Amino acid sequence: MIRNSVPFPARPRPATAQAARPANLRAEPHAVPVTRPPAPTTDPPHPTARWQGWAAITPGRLYYGGQIGAADLHAHHAAQLLIGDGLLLRDADGTEHAMTAALIPANTPHAIVRGAADGLLALIDQAQAAPPHAPPRPWSAAGWPIELDVPAVRDLPTLHALADQLTGAAPSCPRHPALLHATQVIAALLPARVRLAEVARAVHLSDSRLSHLFTSQLGLPFRPYVLWMRLRVALSSLADGATLTEAAHAAGFADAAHLTRVVRRMMGQAPSALAAGVQWLTMP
């Protein structure tokens, strides 16, 4: 059962030793704290036209490039990579930090106080986000900046490569012929209910063997893979002009409210914000 909101995780005790990061992903040494009056308990409304650019969904990831708008305090089940000049982020304690690149762990409350006119954003499923890259204080904005060479070309291949670099491993393409067949079976079954046993029978594998192939070769368990595919269908339908209800039914969600809850839980935004003004691309 999907809840209407994502509970914020309890903050762990501060670690006594800095968690190791790859050499090219050191915490940015000069993140600039911004002193402001205490943040209000609720954020003021932001303009609705906030996202203009391109986007693509692959199993376990959403890629976006273009205008990054402001967003109220929220959390989602995917880790988030943000790149843009002049970004200003706020954590749940109301502390704001200016940065150029940030990696925000999954389920971490954060707000985008000031976005970027030309930025990059990637949402990465927890199954593909390597735990060792999490900062020692994931709830604090001071731990989100990362040091990397900001790309001059901000396109889909560049963002895809950066996400691979940050997670430590690229999600593999299906190599086993039965797994490739399984992805085709799932696409054909949508928007209907998709069961592991049914797909396994169709590709002549046991349930356990097919489940293992999804995790080992795609980096996602079976059920999250199906959910990401439903999200791709729904958001693509919205971008093509479908209503929220039509997009929900096209992807196999119960109704518009169900789709909205899932998109907010996974991505931290309303479906309309991710569809209006966004050109959806297909990964090569």
PDB file of C-alpha atoms in Angstrom:
ATOM      1  CA  MET A   1       0.000   0.000   0.000  1.00  0.00           C
ATOM      2  CA  ILE A   2       1.442   3.383  -1.017  1.00  0.00           C
ATOM      3  CA  ARG A   3       1.308   6.134   1.553  1.00  0.00           C
ATOM      4  CA  ASN A   4       0.463   9.715   0.778  1.00  0.00           C
ATOM      5  CA  SER A   5       3.806  11.009   1.954  1.00  0.00           C
ATOM      6  CA  VAL A   6       7.320   9.808   2.635  1.00  0.00           C
ATOM      7  CA  PRO A   7       8.215   9.755   6.335  1.00  0.00           C
ATOM      8  CA  PHE A   8      11.442  11.533   7.035  1.00  0.00           C
ATOM      9  CA  PRO A   9      14.039   9.153   8.444  1.00  0.00           C
ATOM     10  CA  ALA A  10      15.340   9.701  11.948  1.00  0.00           C
ATOM     11  CA  ARG A  11      18.656  11.488  11.928  1.00  0.00           C
ATOM     12  CA  PRO A  12      21.595   9.291  12.900  1.00  0.00           C
ATOM     13  CA  ARG A  13      24.171  10.392  15.440  1.00  0.00           C
ATOM     14  CA  PRO A  14      27.039  12.315  13.838  1.00  0.00           C
ATOM     15  CA  ALA A  15      29.839   9.982  12.778  1.00  0.00           C
ATOM     16  CA  THR A  16      33.206  10.401  14.444  1.00  0.00           C
ATOM     17  CA  ALA A  17      35.106   9.685  11.255  1.00  0.00           C
ATOM     18  CA  GLN A  18      34.558  11.034   7.760  1.00  0.00           C
ATOM     19  CA  ALA A  19      33.087   8.408   5.438  1.00  0.00           C
ATOM     20  CA  ALA A  20      35.389   7.604   2.531  1.00  0.00           C
ATOM     21  CA  ARG A  21      34.614   9.014  -0.895  1.00  0.00           C
ATOM     22  CA  PRO A  22      36.319   8.443  -4.207  1.00  0.00           C
ATOM     23  CA  ALA A  23      39.108  10.911  -4.841  1.00  0.00           C
ATOM     24  CA  ASN A  24      37.178  12.681  -7.572  1.00  0.00           C
ATOM     25  CA  LEU A  25      34.055  13.000  -5.403  1.00  0.00           C
ATOM     26  CA  ARG A  26      35.404  14.857  -2.377  1.00  0.00           C
ATOM     27  CA  ALA A  27      33.025  17.024  -0.418  1.00  0.00           C
ATOM     28  CA  GLU A  28      33.250  20.517  -1.846  1.00  0.00           C
ATOM     29  CA  PRO A  29      35.507  22.386   0.593  1.00  0.00           C
ATOM     30  CA  HIS A  30      33.988  25.817   0.123  1.00  0.00           C
ATOM     31  CA  ALA A  31      30.249  25.357   0.243  1.00  0.00           C
ATOM     32  CA  VAL A  32      28.924  28.737   1.287  1.00  0.00           C
ATOM     33  CA  PRO A  33      26.488  28.791   4.203  1.00  0.00           C
ATOM     34  CA  VAL A  34      23.839  31.466   3.886  1.00  0.00           C
ATOM     35  CA  THR A  35      22.635  33.181   7.040  1.00  0.00           C
ATOM     36  CA  ARG A  36      18.941  33.943   6.925  1.00  0.00           C
ATOM     37  CA  PRO A  37      16.133  34.389   9.433  1.00  0.00           C
ATOM     38  CA  PRO A  38      14.636  31.116  10.671  1.00  0.00           C
ATOM     39  CA  ALA A  39      12.736  29.354   7.894  1.00  0.00           C
ATOM     40  CA  PRO A  40       8.959  29.355   8.199  1.00  0.00           C
ATOM     41  CA  THR A  41       7.242  26.079   8.942  1.00  0.00           C
ATOM     42  CA  THR A  42       5.702  26.114   5.472  1.00  0.00           C
ATOM     43  CA  ASP A  43       7.307  27.401   2.319  1.00  0.00           C
ATOM     44  CA  PRO A  44       5.621  30.165   0.324  1.00  0.00           C
ATOM     45  CA  PRO A  45       4.159  29.089  -2.984  1.00  0.00           C
ATOM     46  CA  HIS A  46       6.450  29.160  -6.000  1.00  0.00           C
ATOM     47  CA  PRO A  47       5.524  29.975  -9.590  1.00  0.00           C
ATOM     48  CA  THR A  48       4.076  27.004 -11.440  1.00  0.00           C
ATOM     49  CA  ALA A  49       6.245  27.331 -14.571  1.00  0.00           C
ATOM     50  CA  ARG A  50       9.462  26.001 -13.069  1.00  0.00           C
ATOM     51  CA  TRP A  51      10.709  23.185 -15.287  1.00  0.00           C
ATOM     52  CA  GLN A  52      11.603  23.670 -18.936  1.00  0.00           C
ATOM     53  CA  GLY A  53      13.938  21.234 -20.669  1.00  0.00           C
ATOM     54  CA  TRP A  54      14.392  17.599 -21.679  1.00  0.00           C
ATOM     55  CA  ALA A  55      13.993  14.393 -19.686  1.00  0.00           C
ATOM     56  CA  ALA A  56      14.431  10.646 -20.025  1.00  0.00           C
ATOM     57  CA  ILE A  57      13.608   7.634 -17.867  1.00  0.00           C
ATOM     58  CA  THR A  58      15.574   4.388 -17.768  1.00  0.00           C
ATOM     59  CA  PRO A  59      15.106   1.533 -15.287  1.00  0.00           C
ATOM     60  CA  GLY A  60      15.973   3.083 -11.927  1.00  0.00           C
ATOM     61  CA  ARG A  61      16.804   6.577 -13.158  1.00  0.00           C
ATOM     62  CA  LEU A  62      15.251   9.840 -14.281  1.00  0.00           C
ATOM     63  CA  TYR A  63      17.475  12.284 -16.170  1.00  0.00           C
ATOM     64  CA  TYR A  64      16.599  15.957 -16.658  1.00  0.00           C
ATOM     65  CA  GLY A  65      18.351  18.930 -18.208  1.00  0.00           C
ATOM     66  CA  GLY A  66      17.226  22.537 -18.478  1.00  0.00           C
ATOM     67  CA  GLN A  67      15.693  25.045 -16.093  1.00  0.00           C
ATOM     68  CA  ILE A  68      15.667  23.773 -12.501  1.00  0.00           C
ATOM     69  CA  GLY A  69      12.984  25.515 -10.510  1.00  0.00           C
ATOM     70  CA  ALA A  70      12.466  26.076  -6.810  1.00  0.00           C
ATOM     71  CA  ALA A  71      10.906  23.270  -4.767  1.00  0.00           C
ATOM     72  CA  ASP A  72       9.506  23.182  -1.246  1.00  0.00           C
ATOM     73  CA  LEU A  73      10.903  20.926   1.460  1.00  0.00           C
ATOM     74  CA  HIS A  74      10.400  17.312   0.378  1.00  0.00           C
ATOM     75  CA  ALA A  75      12.050  13.904   0.301  1.00  0.00           C
ATOM     76  CA  HIS A  76      11.906  11.009  -2.144  1.00  0.00           C
ATOM     77  CA  HIS A  77      13.059   7.415  -2.430  1.00  0.00           C
ATOM     78  CA  ALA A  78      15.735   8.210  -5.017  1.00  0.00           C
ATOM     79  CA  ALA A  79      19.130   9.789  -4.491  1.00  0.00           C
ATOM     80  CA  GLN A  80      19.447  13.097  -6.350  1.00  0.00           C
ATOM     81  CA  LEU A  81      22.295  14.622  -8.317  1.00  0.00           C
ATOM     82  CA  LEU A  82      21.992  18.377  -8.955  1.00  0.00           C
ATOM     83  CA  ILE A  83      24.334  20.486 -11.088  1.00  0.00           C
ATOM     84  CA  GLY A  84      23.826  24.170 -11.815  1.00  0.00           C
ATOM     85  CA  ASP A  85      25.326  27.612 -11.343  1.00  0.00           C
ATOM     86  CA  GLY A  86      24.016  29.408  -8.255  1.00  0.00           C
ATOM     87  CA  LEU A  87      22.093  26.545  -6.649  1.00  0.00           C
ATOM     88  CA  LEU A  88      20.844  27.292  -3.143  1.00  0.00           C
ATOM     89  CA  LEU A  89      19.599  24.322  -1.111  1.00  0.00           C
ATOM     90  CA  ARG A  90      18.059  24.126   2.359  1.00  0.00           C
ATOM     91  CA  ASP A  91      17.939  21.181   4.759  1.00  0.00           C
ATOM     92  CA  ALA A  92      15.244  20.272   7.282  1.00  0.00           C
ATOM     93  CA  ASP A  93      16.928  22.387   9.980  1.00  0.00           C
ATOM     94  CA  GLY A  94      16.549  25.520   7.829  1.00  0.00           C
ATOM     95  CA  THR A  95      20.262  25.822   7.014  1.00  0.00           C
ATOM     96  CA  GLU A  96      20.933  27.021   3.470  1.00  0.00           C
ATOM     97  CA  HIS A  97      24.071  26.365   1.431  1.00  0.00           C
ATOM     98  CA  ALA A  98      25.063  27.655  -1.999  1.00  0.00           C
ATOM     99  CA  MET A  99      26.747  25.096  -4.248  1.00  0.00           C
ATOM    100  CA  THR A 100      27.366  24.173  -7.863  1.00  0.00           C
ATOM    101  CA  ALA A 101      26.970  20.394  -7.596  1.00  0.00           C
ATOM    102  CA  ALA A 102      25.196  18.329  -4.963  1.00  0.00           C
ATOM    103  CA  LEU A 103      24.493  14.664  -4.254  1.00  0.00           C
ATOM    104  CA  ILE A 104      21.535  14.310  -1.882  1.00  0.00           C
ATOM    105  CA  PRO A 105      21.004  10.858  -0.351  1.00  0.00           C
ATOM    106  CA  ALA A 106      17.665   9.107  -0.728  1.00  0.00           C
ATOM    107  CA  ASN A 107      14.919   9.913   1.802  1.00  0.00           C
ATOM    108  CA  THR A 108      16.664  13.152   2.833  1.00  0.00           C
ATOM    109  CA  PRO A 109      14.445  16.237   3.344  1.00  0.00           C
ATOM    110  CA  HIS A 110      15.629  19.129   1.182  1.00  0.00           C
ATOM    111  CA  ALA A 111      14.340  22.242  -0.541  1.00  0.00           C
ATOM    112  CA  ILE A 112      15.601  23.980  -3.668  1.00  0.00           C
ATOM    113  CA  VAL A 113      15.521  27.633  -2.631  1.00  0.00           C
ATOM    114  CA  ARG A 114      17.130  28.853  -5.845  1.00  0.00           C
ATOM    115  CA  GLY A 115      17.445  26.700  -8.937  1.00  0.00           C
ATOM    116  CA  ALA A 116      19.429  27.192 -12.124  1.00  0.00           C
ATOM    117  CA  ALA A 117      18.606  28.422 -15.613  1.00  0.00           C
ATOM    118  CA  ASP A 118      20.650  25.655 -17.254  1.00  0.00           C
ATOM    119  CA  GLY A 119      21.175  22.691 -14.953  1.00  0.00           C
ATOM    120  CA  LEU A 120      21.278  18.922 -14.785  1.00  0.00           C
ATOM    121  CA  LEU A 121      19.330  16.655 -12.439  1.00  0.00           C
ATOM    122  CA  ALA A 122      19.335  12.895 -12.000  1.00  0.00           C
ATOM    123  CA  LEU A 123      17.178  10.799  -9.687  1.00  0.00           C
ATOM    124  CA  ILE A 124      18.798   7.441  -8.961  1.00  0.00           C
ATOM    125  CA  ASP A 125      16.983   4.516  -7.359  1.00  0.00           C
ATOM    126  CA  GLN A 126      18.433   3.398  -4.027  1.00  0.00           C
ATOM    127  CA  ALA A 127      19.275   0.004  -5.514  1.00  0.00           C
ATOM    128  CA  GLN A 128      21.682   1.748  -7.906  1.00  0.00           C
ATOM    129  CA  ALA A 129      23.034   4.399  -5.508  1.00  0.00           C
ATOM    130  CA  ALA A 130      26.104   3.009  -3.787  1.00  0.00           C
ATOM    131  CA  PRO A 131      25.814   3.450   0.036  1.00  0.00           C
ATOM    132  CA  PRO A 132      29.549   4.302   0.532  1.00  0.00           C
ATOM    133  CA  HIS A 133      28.981   7.627  -1.255  1.00  0.00           C
ATOM    134  CA  ALA A 134      26.532   8.878   1.357  1.00  0.00           C
ATOM    135  CA  PRO A 135      27.863  11.761   3.469  1.00  0.00           C
ATOM    136  CA  PRO A 136      28.384  11.184   7.219  1.00  0.00           C
ATOM    137  CA  ARG A 137      25.527  13.630   8.022  1.00  0.00           C
ATOM    138  CA  PRO A 138      23.045  13.030   5.211  1.00  0.00           C
ATOM    139  CA  TRP A 139      20.385  15.326   6.723  1.00  0.00           C
ATOM    140  CA  SER A 140      22.720  18.361   6.640  1.00  0.00           C
ATOM    141  CA  ALA A 141      23.074  20.530   3.536  1.00  0.00           C
ATOM    142  CA  ALA A 142      26.747  20.973   4.458  1.00  0.00           C
ATOM    143  CA  GLY A 143      27.365  17.354   3.427  1.00  0.00           C
ATOM    144  CA  TRP A 144      25.674  17.507   0.019  1.00  0.00           C
ATOM    145  CA  PRO A 145      28.180  19.490  -2.112  1.00  0.00           C
ATOM    146  CA  ILE A 146      30.482  17.409  -4.294  1.00  0.00           C
ATOM    147  CA  GLU A 147      33.539  18.429  -6.246  1.00  0.00           C
ATOM    148  CA  LEU A 148      33.497  17.644  -9.938  1.00  0.00           C
ATOM    149  CA  ASP A 149      34.258  19.286 -13.238  1.00  0.00           C
ATOM    150  CA  VAL A 150      31.021  20.975 -14.238  1.00  0.00           C
ATOM    151  CA  PRO A 151      30.426  19.944 -17.853  1.00  0.00           C
ATOM    152  CA  ALA A 152      30.275  22.591 -20.548  1.00  0.00           C
ATOM    153  CA  VAL A 153      27.937  20.398 -22.587  1.00  0.00           C
ATOM    154  CA  ARG A 154      24.838  19.578 -20.557  1.00  0.00           C
ATOM    155  CA  ASP A 155      23.115  16.872 -22.559  1.00  0.00           C
ATOM    156  CA  LEU A 156      21.724  13.401 -21.864  1.00  0.00           C
ATOM    157  CA  PRO A 157      24.935  11.394 -22.575  1.00  0.00           C
ATOM    158  CA  THR A 158      26.918  13.712 -20.276  1.00  0.00           C
ATOM    159  CA  LEU A 159      24.431  13.372 -17.419  1.00  0.00           C
ATOM    160  CA  HIS A 160      24.242   9.605 -17.911  1.00  0.00           C
ATOM    161  CA  ALA A 161      28.042   9.363 -17.605  1.00  0.00           C
ATOM    162  CA  LEU A 162      28.106  11.555 -14.489  1.00  0.00           C
ATOM    163  CA  ALA A 163      25.452   9.426 -12.808  1.00  0.00           C
ATOM    164  CA  ASP A 164      27.484   6.302 -13.588  1.00  0.00           C
ATOM    165  CA  GLN A 165      30.570   7.970 -12.098  1.00  0.00           C
ATOM    166  CA  LEU A 166      28.780   8.955  -8.903  1.00  0.00           C
ATOM    167  CA  THR A 167      27.108   5.612  -8.297  1.00  0.00           C
ATOM    168  CA  GLY A 168      30.301   3.708  -8.954  1.00  0.00           C
ATOM    169  CA  ALA A 169      28.793   1.364 -11.527  1.00  0.00           C
ATOM    170  CA  ALA A 170      26.637   1.671 -14.585  1.00  0.00           C
ATOM    171  CA  PRO A 171      23.355  -0.198 -14.726  1.00  0.00           C
ATOM    172  CA  SER A 172      23.966  -2.984 -17.207  1.00  0.00           C
ATOM    173  CA  CYS A 173      21.954  -3.679 -20.315  1.00  0.00           C
ATOM    174  CA  PRO A 174      20.237  -7.066 -20.431  1.00  0.00           C
ATOM    175  CA  ARG A 175      22.800  -9.606 -21.609  1.00  0.00           C
ATOM    176  CA  HIS A 176      20.915 -12.822 -20.933  1.00  0.00           C
ATOM    177  CA  PRO A 177      18.489 -13.471 -23.814  1.00  0.00           C
ATOM    178  CA  ALA A 178      15.757 -14.527 -21.378  1.00  0.00           C
ATOM    179  CA  LEU A 179      16.109 -11.216 -19.482  1.00  0.00           C
ATOM    180  CA  LEU A 180      15.842  -9.230 -22.709  1.00  0.00           C
ATOM    181  CA  HIS A 181      12.742 -11.259 -23.557  1.00  0.00           C
ATOM    182  CA  ALA A 182      11.356 -10.558 -20.060  1.00  0.00           C
ATOM    183  CA  THR A 183      11.649  -6.775 -20.531  1.00  0.00           C
ATOM    184  CA  GLN A 184       9.713  -7.135 -23.790  1.00  0.00           C
ATOM    185  CA  VAL A 185       7.042  -9.227 -22.060  1.00  0.00           C
ATOM    186  CA  ILE A 186       6.660  -6.578 -19.331  1.00  0.00           C
ATOM    187  CA  ALA A 187       6.286  -3.798 -21.917  1.00  0.00           C
ATOM    188  CA  ALA A 188       3.590  -5.826 -23.678  1.00  0.00           C
ATOM    189  CA  LEU A 189       1.714  -6.549 -20.438  1.00  0.00           C
ATOM    190  CA  LEU A 190       1.486  -2.927 -19.311  1.00  0.00           C
ATOM    191  CA  PRO A 191      -0.827  -1.404 -18.175  1.00  0.00           C
ATOM    192  CA  ALA A 192      -2.118  -4.712 -16.795  1.00  0.00           C
ATOM    193  CA  ARG A 193      -0.830  -6.246 -13.590  1.00  0.00           C
ATOM    194  CA  VAL A 194       2.634  -7.761 -14.029  1.00  0.00           C
ATOM    195  CA  ARG A 195       3.514 -10.842 -11.974  1.00  0.00           C
ATOM    196  CA  LEU A 196       6.990 -12.317 -11.654  1.00  0.00           C
ATOM    197  CA  ALA A 197       5.660 -15.874 -12.008  1.00  0.00           C
ATOM    198  CA  GLU A 198       3.832 -15.030 -15.232  1.00  0.00           C
ATOM    199  CA  VAL A 199       6.858 -13.358 -16.807  1.00  0.00           C
ATOM    200  CA  ALA A 200       9.148 -16.201 -15.684  1.00  0.00           C
ATOM    201  CA  ARG A 201       6.889 -18.772 -17.335  1.00  0.00           C
ATOM    202  CA  ALA A 202       6.870 -16.736 -20.539  1.00  0.00           C
ATOM    203  CA  VAL A 203      10.682 -16.777 -20.742  1.00  0.00           C
ATOM    204  CA  HIS A 204      11.070 -20.361 -19.478  1.00  0.00           C
ATOM    205  CA  LEU A 205      12.951 -19.538 -16.267  1.00  0.00           C
ATOM    206  CA  SER A 206      12.228 -20.123 -12.602  1.00  0.00           C
ATOM    207  CA  ASP A 207      10.987 -17.178 -10.558  1.00  0.00           C
ATOM    208  CA  SER A 208      14.199 -17.098  -8.531  1.00  0.00           C
ATOM    209  CA  ARG A 209      16.464 -17.228 -11.591  1.00  0.00           C
ATOM    210  CA  LEU A 210      14.648 -14.378 -13.338  1.00  0.00           C
ATOM    211  CA  SER A 211      14.620 -12.305 -10.135  1.00  0.00           C
ATOM    212  CA  HIS A 212      18.382 -12.785  -9.835  1.00  0.00           C
ATOM    213  CA  LEU A 213      18.929 -11.671 -13.432  1.00  0.00           C
ATOM    214  CA  PHE A 214      17.016  -8.430 -12.875  1.00  0.00           C
ATOM    215  CA  THR A 215      19.129  -7.536  -9.853  1.00  0.00           C
ATOM    216  CA  SER A 216      22.488  -8.637 -11.259  1.00  0.00           C
ATOM    217  CA  GLN A 217      22.188  -7.287 -14.814  1.00  0.00           C
ATOM    218  CA  LEU A 218      19.798  -4.338 -14.508  1.00  0.00           C
ATOM    219  CA  GLY A 219      20.638  -3.206 -10.983  1.00  0.00           C
ATOM    220  CA  LEU A 220      16.991  -3.313  -9.920  1.00  0.00           C
ATOM    221  CA  PRO A 221      14.763  -5.970  -8.371  1.00  0.00           C
ATOM    222  CA  PHE A 222      11.771  -7.048 -10.448  1.00  0.00           C
ATOM    223  CA  ARG A 223       9.048  -4.971  -8.769  1.00  0.00           C
ATOM    224  CA  PRO A 224      10.947  -1.629  -8.771  1.00  0.00           C
ATOM    225  CA  TYR A 225      11.798  -2.236 -12.437  1.00  0.00           C
ATOM    226  CA  VAL A 226       8.103  -2.589 -13.292  1.00  0.00           C
ATOM    227  CA  LEU A 227       7.271   0.547 -11.307  1.00  0.00           C
ATOM    228  CA  TRP A 228       9.869   2.638 -13.162  1.00  0.00           C
ATOM    229  CA  MET A 229       8.442   1.380 -16.460  1.00  0.00           C
ATOM    230  CA  ARG A 230       4.946   2.424 -15.378  1.00  0.00           C
ATOM    231  CA  LEU A 231       6.275   5.883 -14.494  1.00  0.00           C
ATOM    232  CA  ARG A 232       7.885   6.195 -17.917  1.00  0.00           C
ATOM    233  CA  VAL A 233       4.581   5.360 -19.623  1.00  0.00           C
ATOM    234  CA  ALA A 234       2.612   7.778 -17.418  1.00  0.00           C
ATOM    235  CA  LEU A 235       4.954  10.753 -17.794  1.00  0.00           C
ATOM    236  CA  SER A 236       5.347  10.197 -21.521  1.00  0.00           C
ATOM    237  CA  SER A 237       1.554  10.124 -21.857  1.00  0.00           C
ATOM    238  CA  LEU A 238       1.258  13.399 -19.953  1.00  0.00           C
ATOM    239  CA  ALA A 239       3.859  15.005 -22.183  1.00  0.00           C
ATOM    240  CA  ASP A 240       1.832  13.878 -25.215  1.00  0.00           C
ATOM    241  CA  GLY A 241      -1.219  15.728 -23.912  1.00  0.00           C
ATOM    242  CA  ALA A 242      -3.076  13.075 -21.910  1.00  0.00           C
ATOM    243  CA  THR A 243      -4.986  14.092 -18.809  1.00  0.00           C
ATOM    244  CA  LEU A 244      -3.717  12.939 -15.432  1.00  0.00           C
ATOM    245  CA  THR A 245      -6.450  10.290 -15.275  1.00  0.00           C
ATOM    246  CA  GLU A 246      -5.715   9.069 -18.814  1.00  0.00           C
ATOM    247  CA  ALA A 247      -1.987   8.861 -18.078  1.00  0.00           C
ATOM    248  CA  ALA A 248      -2.644   6.955 -14.848  1.00  0.00           C
ATOM    249  CA  HIS A 249      -4.807   4.380 -16.592  1.00  0.00           C
ATOM    250  CA  ALA A 250      -2.376   4.073 -19.527  1.00  0.00           C
ATOM    251  CA  ALA A 251       0.374   3.070 -17.094  1.00  0.00           C
ATOM    252  CA  GLY A 252      -1.729   0.831 -14.855  1.00  0.00           C
ATOM    253  CA  PHE A 253      -2.248   3.098 -11.843  1.00  0.00           C
ATOM    254  CA  ALA A 254      -5.644   3.004 -10.150  1.00  0.00           C
ATOM    255  CA  ASP A 255      -6.428   6.679 -10.708  1.00  0.00           C
ATOM    256  CA  ALA A 256      -4.896  10.148 -10.919  1.00  0.00           C
ATOM    257  CA  ALA A 257      -4.456  10.361  -7.148  1.00  0.00           C
ATOM    258  CA  HIS A 258      -2.552   7.055  -7.101  1.00  0.00           C
ATOM    259  CA  LEU A 259      -0.207   8.245  -9.851  1.00  0.00           C
ATOM    260  CA  THR A 260       0.370  11.563  -8.094  1.00  0.00           C
ATOM    261  CA  ARG A 261       1.264   9.851  -4.808  1.00  0.00           C
ATOM    262  CA  VAL A 262       3.749   7.515  -6.484  1.00  0.00           C
ATOM    263  CA  VAL A 263       5.439  10.284  -8.493  1.00  0.00           C
ATOM    264  CA  ARG A 264       5.766  12.486  -5.407  1.00  0.00           C
ATOM    265  CA  ARG A 265       7.133   9.572  -3.364  1.00  0.00           C
ATOM    266  CA  MET A 266       9.654   8.575  -6.025  1.00  0.00           C
ATOM    267  CA  MET A 267      10.604  11.967  -7.450  1.00  0.00           C
ATOM    268  CA  GLY A 268       9.434  14.681  -5.076  1.00  0.00           C
ATOM    269  CA  GLN A 269       7.356  16.517  -7.688  1.00  0.00           C
ATOM    270  CA  ALA A 270       3.799  16.476  -8.972  1.00  0.00           C
ATOM    271  CA  PRO A 271       3.402  14.673 -12.316  1.00  0.00           C
ATOM    272  CA  SER A 272       2.310  17.906 -14.010  1.00  0.00           C
ATOM    273  CA  ALA A 273       5.599  19.586 -13.048  1.00  0.00           C
ATOM    274  CA  LEU A 274       7.569  16.787 -14.731  1.00  0.00           C
ATOM    275  CA  ALA A 275       5.456  16.770 -17.896  1.00  0.00           C
ATOM    276  CA  ALA A 276       4.560  20.371 -18.760  1.00  0.00           C
ATOM    277  CA  GLY A 277       7.309  22.047 -20.741  1.00  0.00           C
ATOM    278  CA  VAL A 278       9.480  18.893 -20.814  1.00  0.00           C
ATOM    279  CA  GLN A 279      10.589  17.132 -23.994  1.00  0.00           C
ATOM    280  CA  TRP A 280      10.911  13.407 -23.353  1.00  0.00           C
ATOM    281  CA  LEU A 281      13.894  11.698 -24.962  1.00  0.00           C
ATOM    282  CA  THR A 282      14.720   8.039 -25.563  1.00  0.00           C
ATOM    283  CA  MET A 283      18.041   6.659 -24.375  1.00  0.00           C
ATOM    284  CA  PRO A 284      20.110   5.312 -27.282  1.00  0.00           C
TER     285      PRO A 284
END
